[in-house]
Short mmCIF file of C-alpha atoms in Angstrom, two decimals:
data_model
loop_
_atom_site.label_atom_id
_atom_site.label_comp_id
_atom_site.label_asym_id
_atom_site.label_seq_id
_atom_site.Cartn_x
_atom_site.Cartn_y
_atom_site.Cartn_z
CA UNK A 1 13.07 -12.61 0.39
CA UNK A 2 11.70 -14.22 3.47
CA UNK A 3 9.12 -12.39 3.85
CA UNK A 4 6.64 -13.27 7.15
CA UNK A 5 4.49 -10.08 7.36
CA UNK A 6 4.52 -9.90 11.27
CA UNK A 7 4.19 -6.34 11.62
CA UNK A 8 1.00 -6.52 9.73
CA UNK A 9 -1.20 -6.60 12.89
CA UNK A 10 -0.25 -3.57 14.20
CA UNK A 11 -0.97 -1.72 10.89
CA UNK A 12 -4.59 -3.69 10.92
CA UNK A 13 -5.17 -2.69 14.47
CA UNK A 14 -4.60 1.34 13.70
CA UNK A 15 -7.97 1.98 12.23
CA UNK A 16 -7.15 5.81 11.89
CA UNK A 17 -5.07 5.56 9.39
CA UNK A 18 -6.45 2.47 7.45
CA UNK A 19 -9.52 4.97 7.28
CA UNK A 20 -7.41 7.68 6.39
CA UNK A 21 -5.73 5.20 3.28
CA UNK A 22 -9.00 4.40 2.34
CA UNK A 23 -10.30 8.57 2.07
CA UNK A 24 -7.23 8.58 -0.18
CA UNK A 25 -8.12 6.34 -3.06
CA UNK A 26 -11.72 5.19 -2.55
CA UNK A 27 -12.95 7.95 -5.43
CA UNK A 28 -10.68 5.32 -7.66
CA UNK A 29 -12.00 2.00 -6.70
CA UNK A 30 -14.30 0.20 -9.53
CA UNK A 31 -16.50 -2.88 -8.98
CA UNK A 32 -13.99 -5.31 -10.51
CA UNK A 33 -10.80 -5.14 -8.26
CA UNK A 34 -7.88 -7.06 -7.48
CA UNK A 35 -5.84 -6.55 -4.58
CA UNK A 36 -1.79 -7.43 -5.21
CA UNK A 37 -0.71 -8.48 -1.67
CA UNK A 38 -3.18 -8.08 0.35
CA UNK A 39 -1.87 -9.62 3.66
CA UNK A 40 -4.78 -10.13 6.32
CA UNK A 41 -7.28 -9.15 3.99
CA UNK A 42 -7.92 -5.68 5.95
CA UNK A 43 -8.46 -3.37 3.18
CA UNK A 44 -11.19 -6.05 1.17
CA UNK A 45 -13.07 -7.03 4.73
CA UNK A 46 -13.53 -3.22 6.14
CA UNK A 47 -13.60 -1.56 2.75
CA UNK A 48 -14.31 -3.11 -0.49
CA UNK A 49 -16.96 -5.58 0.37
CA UNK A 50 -18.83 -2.14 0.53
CA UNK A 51 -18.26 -1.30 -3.02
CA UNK A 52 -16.79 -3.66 -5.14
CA UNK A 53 -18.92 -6.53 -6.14
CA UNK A 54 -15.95 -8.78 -7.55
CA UNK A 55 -12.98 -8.33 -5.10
CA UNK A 56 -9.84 -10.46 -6.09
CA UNK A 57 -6.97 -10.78 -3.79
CA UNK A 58 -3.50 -12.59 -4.75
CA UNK A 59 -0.80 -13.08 -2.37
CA UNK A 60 1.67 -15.91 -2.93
CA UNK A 61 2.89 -15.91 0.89
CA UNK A 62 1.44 -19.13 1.80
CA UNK A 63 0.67 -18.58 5.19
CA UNK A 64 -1.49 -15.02 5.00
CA UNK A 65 -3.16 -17.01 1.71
CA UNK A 66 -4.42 -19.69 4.05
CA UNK A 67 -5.77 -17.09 6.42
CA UNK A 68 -7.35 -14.93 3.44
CA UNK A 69 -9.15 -18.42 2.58
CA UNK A 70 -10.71 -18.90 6.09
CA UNK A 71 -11.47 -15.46 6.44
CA UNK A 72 -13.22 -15.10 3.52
CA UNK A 73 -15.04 -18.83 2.98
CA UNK A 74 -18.27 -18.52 1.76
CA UNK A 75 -18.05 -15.32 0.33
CA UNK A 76 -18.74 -14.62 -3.26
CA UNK A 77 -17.41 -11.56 -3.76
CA UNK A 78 -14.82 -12.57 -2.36
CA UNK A 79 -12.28 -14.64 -4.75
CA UNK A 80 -8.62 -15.43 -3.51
CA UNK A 81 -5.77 -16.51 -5.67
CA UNK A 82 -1.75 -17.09 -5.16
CA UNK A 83 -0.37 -16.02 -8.28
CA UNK A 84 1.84 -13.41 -9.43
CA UNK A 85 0.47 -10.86 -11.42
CA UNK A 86 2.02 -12.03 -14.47
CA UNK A 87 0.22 -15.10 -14.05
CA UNK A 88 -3.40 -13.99 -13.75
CA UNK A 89 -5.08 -14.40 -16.82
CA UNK A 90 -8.31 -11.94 -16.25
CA UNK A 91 -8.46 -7.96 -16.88
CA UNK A 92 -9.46 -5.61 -13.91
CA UNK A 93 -10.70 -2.04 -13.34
CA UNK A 94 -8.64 -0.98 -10.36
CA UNK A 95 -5.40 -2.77 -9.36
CA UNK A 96 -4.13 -1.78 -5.79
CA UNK A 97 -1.19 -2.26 -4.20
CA UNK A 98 -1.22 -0.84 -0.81
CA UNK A 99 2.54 -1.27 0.73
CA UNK A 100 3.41 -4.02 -1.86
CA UNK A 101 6.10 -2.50 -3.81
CA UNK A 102 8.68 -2.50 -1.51
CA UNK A 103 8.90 -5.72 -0.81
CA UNK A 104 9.56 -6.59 -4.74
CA UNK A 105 12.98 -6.03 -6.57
CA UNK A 106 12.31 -5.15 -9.50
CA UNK A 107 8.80 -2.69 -9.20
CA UNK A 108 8.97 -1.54 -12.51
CA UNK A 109 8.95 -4.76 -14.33
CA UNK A 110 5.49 -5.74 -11.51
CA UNK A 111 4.27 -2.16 -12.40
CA UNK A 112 3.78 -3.01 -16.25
CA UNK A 113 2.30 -6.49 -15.71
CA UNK A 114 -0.23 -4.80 -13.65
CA UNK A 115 -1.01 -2.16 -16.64
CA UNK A 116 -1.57 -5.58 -19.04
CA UNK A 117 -4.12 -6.75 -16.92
CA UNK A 118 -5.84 -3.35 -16.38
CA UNK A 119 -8.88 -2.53 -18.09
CA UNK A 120 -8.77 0.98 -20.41
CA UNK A 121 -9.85 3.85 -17.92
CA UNK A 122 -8.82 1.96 -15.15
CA UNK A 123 -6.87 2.97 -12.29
CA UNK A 124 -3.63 1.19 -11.04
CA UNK A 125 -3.29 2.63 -6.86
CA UNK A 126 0.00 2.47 -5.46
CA UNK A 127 1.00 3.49 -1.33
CA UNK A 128 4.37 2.82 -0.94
CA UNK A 129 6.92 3.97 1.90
CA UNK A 130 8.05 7.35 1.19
CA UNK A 131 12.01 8.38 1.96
CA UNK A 132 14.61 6.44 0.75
CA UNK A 133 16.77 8.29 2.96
CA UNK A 134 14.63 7.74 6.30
CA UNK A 135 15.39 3.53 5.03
CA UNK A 136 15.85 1.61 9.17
CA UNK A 137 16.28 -1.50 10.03
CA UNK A 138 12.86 -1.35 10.68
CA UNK A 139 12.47 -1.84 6.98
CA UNK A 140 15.14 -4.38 6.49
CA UNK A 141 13.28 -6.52 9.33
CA UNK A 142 9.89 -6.26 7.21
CA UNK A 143 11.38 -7.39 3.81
CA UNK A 144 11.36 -4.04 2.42
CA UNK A 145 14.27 -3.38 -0.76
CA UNK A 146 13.56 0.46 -0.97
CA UNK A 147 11.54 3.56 0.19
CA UNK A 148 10.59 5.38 -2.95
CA UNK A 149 10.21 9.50 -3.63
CA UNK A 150 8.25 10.94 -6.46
CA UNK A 151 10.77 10.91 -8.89
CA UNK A 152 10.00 7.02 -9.25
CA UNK A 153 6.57 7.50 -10.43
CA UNK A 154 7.23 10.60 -12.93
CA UNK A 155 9.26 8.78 -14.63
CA UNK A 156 7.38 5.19 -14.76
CA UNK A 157 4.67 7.81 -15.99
CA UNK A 158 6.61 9.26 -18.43
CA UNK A 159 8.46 5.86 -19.42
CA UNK A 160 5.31 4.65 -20.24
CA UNK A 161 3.09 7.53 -21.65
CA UNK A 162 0.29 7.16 -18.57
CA UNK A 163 -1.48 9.53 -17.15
CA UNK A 164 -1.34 10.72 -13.48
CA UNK A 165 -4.45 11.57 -11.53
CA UNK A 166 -2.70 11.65 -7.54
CA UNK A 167 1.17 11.68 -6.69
CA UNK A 168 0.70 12.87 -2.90
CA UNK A 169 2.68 12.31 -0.12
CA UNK A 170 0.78 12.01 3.27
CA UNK A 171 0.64 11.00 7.00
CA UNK A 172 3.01 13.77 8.28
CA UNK A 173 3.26 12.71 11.88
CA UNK A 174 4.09 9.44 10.22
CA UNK A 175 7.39 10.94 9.12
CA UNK A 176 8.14 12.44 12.24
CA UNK A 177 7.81 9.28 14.22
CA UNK A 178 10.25 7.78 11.19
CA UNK A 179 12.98 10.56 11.51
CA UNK A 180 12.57 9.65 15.25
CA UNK A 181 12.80 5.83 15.04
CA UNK A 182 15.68 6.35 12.90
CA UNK A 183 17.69 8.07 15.88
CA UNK A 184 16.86 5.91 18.63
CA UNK A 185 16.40 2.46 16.11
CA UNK A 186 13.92 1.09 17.98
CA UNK A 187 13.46 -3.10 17.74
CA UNK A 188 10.32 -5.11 17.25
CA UNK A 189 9.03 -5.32 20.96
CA UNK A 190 8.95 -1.00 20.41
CA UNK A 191 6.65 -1.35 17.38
CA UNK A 192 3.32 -2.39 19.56
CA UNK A 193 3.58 1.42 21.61
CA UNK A 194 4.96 3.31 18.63
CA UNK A 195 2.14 2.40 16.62
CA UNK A 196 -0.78 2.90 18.95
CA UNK A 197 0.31 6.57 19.97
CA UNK A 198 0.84 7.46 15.84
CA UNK A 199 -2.52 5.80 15.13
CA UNK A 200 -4.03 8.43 17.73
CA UNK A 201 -2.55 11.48 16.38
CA UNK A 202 -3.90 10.35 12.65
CA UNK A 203 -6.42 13.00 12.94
CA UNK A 204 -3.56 15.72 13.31
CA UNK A 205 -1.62 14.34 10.84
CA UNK A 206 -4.28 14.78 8.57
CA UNK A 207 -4.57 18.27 9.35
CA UNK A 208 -1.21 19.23 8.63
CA UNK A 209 -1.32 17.29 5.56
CA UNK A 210 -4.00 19.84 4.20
CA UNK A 211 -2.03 22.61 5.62
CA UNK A 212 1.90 21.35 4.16
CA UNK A 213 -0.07 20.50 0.52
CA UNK A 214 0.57 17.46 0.95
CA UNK A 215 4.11 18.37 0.43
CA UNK A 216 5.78 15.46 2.96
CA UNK A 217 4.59 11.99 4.75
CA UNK A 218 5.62 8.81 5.77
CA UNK A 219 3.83 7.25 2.73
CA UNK A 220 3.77 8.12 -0.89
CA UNK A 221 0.27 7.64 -2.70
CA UNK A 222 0.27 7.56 -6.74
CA UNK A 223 -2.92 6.82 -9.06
CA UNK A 224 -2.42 5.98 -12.46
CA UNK A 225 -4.90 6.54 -15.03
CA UNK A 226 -4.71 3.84 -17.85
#
């Protein structure tokens, strides 16, 4: 799939909820991480580089690889490869994928090449798009093959005798704006405004969040325990 991660940007550029990600599943990342997919490098520049000492970040799109490179020349910690998971030949303590899955076919067969190169007690961290149902254009347009609900995980879980420590769903404003954008199916040039007046009511998504349980969202976050 052609895959040119243009709406990335806009994501980057909503702090509130990269912060809000982050809260999430930062109780889960260890000091030896890789990073499947990483795109601009968002999540390793504003988060990790504060508390993982050996960050590795794959992504075989050529162009965002090239841009991970200049952005992170000269640093250390900082170590980027384009290979598939499959191909990596190192073991890791947390393995995220933040909005990854959906752009592969086949995310069970990625999901247990990811547990081979996990170390034991580590954590594999999955966000994916929750709602199969609330599926757009929108998502066709960003290379996306699925939206995913819970059931996906329980039974990779179960599949594969793992242990669950989070299966949340969260950002509920997120999922209003989604229902919404699936009425009026907005088009690319809509995405700039859409984004910047969700990423301001973050803060009140959270708080419903912690009032619904968690219980809907635009996103589905799951934490597996290896």
């Amino acid at each position: 799939m052609n895959y040119s991660g243009w709406e990335l940007k806009f994501f980057d550029a909503s702090k509130n909820f990269r912060n809000y990600q982050y809260k999430l599943v930062k109780d889960y990342i260890g000091n030896k991480i890789l990073e499947v997919g990483p795109g601009t490098g968002n999540f390793a520049e504003n988060f990790f580089l504060k508390k993982a000492e050996n960050i590795y970040l794959t992504e075989i799109n050529k162009d965002l690889a090239i841009g991970l490179e200049n952005k992170f020349k000269g640093n250390k910690n900082v170590n980027i490869l384009s290979k598939k998971i499959n191909e990596i030949d190192m073991s890791f303590n947390t393995i995220c994928y933040f909005d990854v899955i959906e752009h592969i076919e086949f995310p069970k067969k990625e999901l247990i090449e990811a547990l081979n190169k996990l170390e034991k007690n580590g954590y594999l961290v999955v966000i994916v798009p929750a709602y199969n149902y609330l599926f757009s254009d929108y998502d066709r347009a960003v290379g996306h093959y699925r939206r995913y609900e819970k059931k996906f995980f329980i039974d990779y879980i179960k599949e594969n005798n793992l242990k669950c420590e989070k299966l949340i769903y969260f950002d509920s404003i997120g999922y209003m704006f989604l229902l919404l954008n699936k009425i009026i199916k907005s088009k690319k040039k809509s995405v700039s405004f859409a984004t910047f007046i969700w990423n301001l009511l973050i803060p009140i998504s959270k708080i419903i969040d912690l009032l619904t349980f968690n219980s809907f969202g635009k996103s589905l976050l799951c934490i597996i325990k290896k």
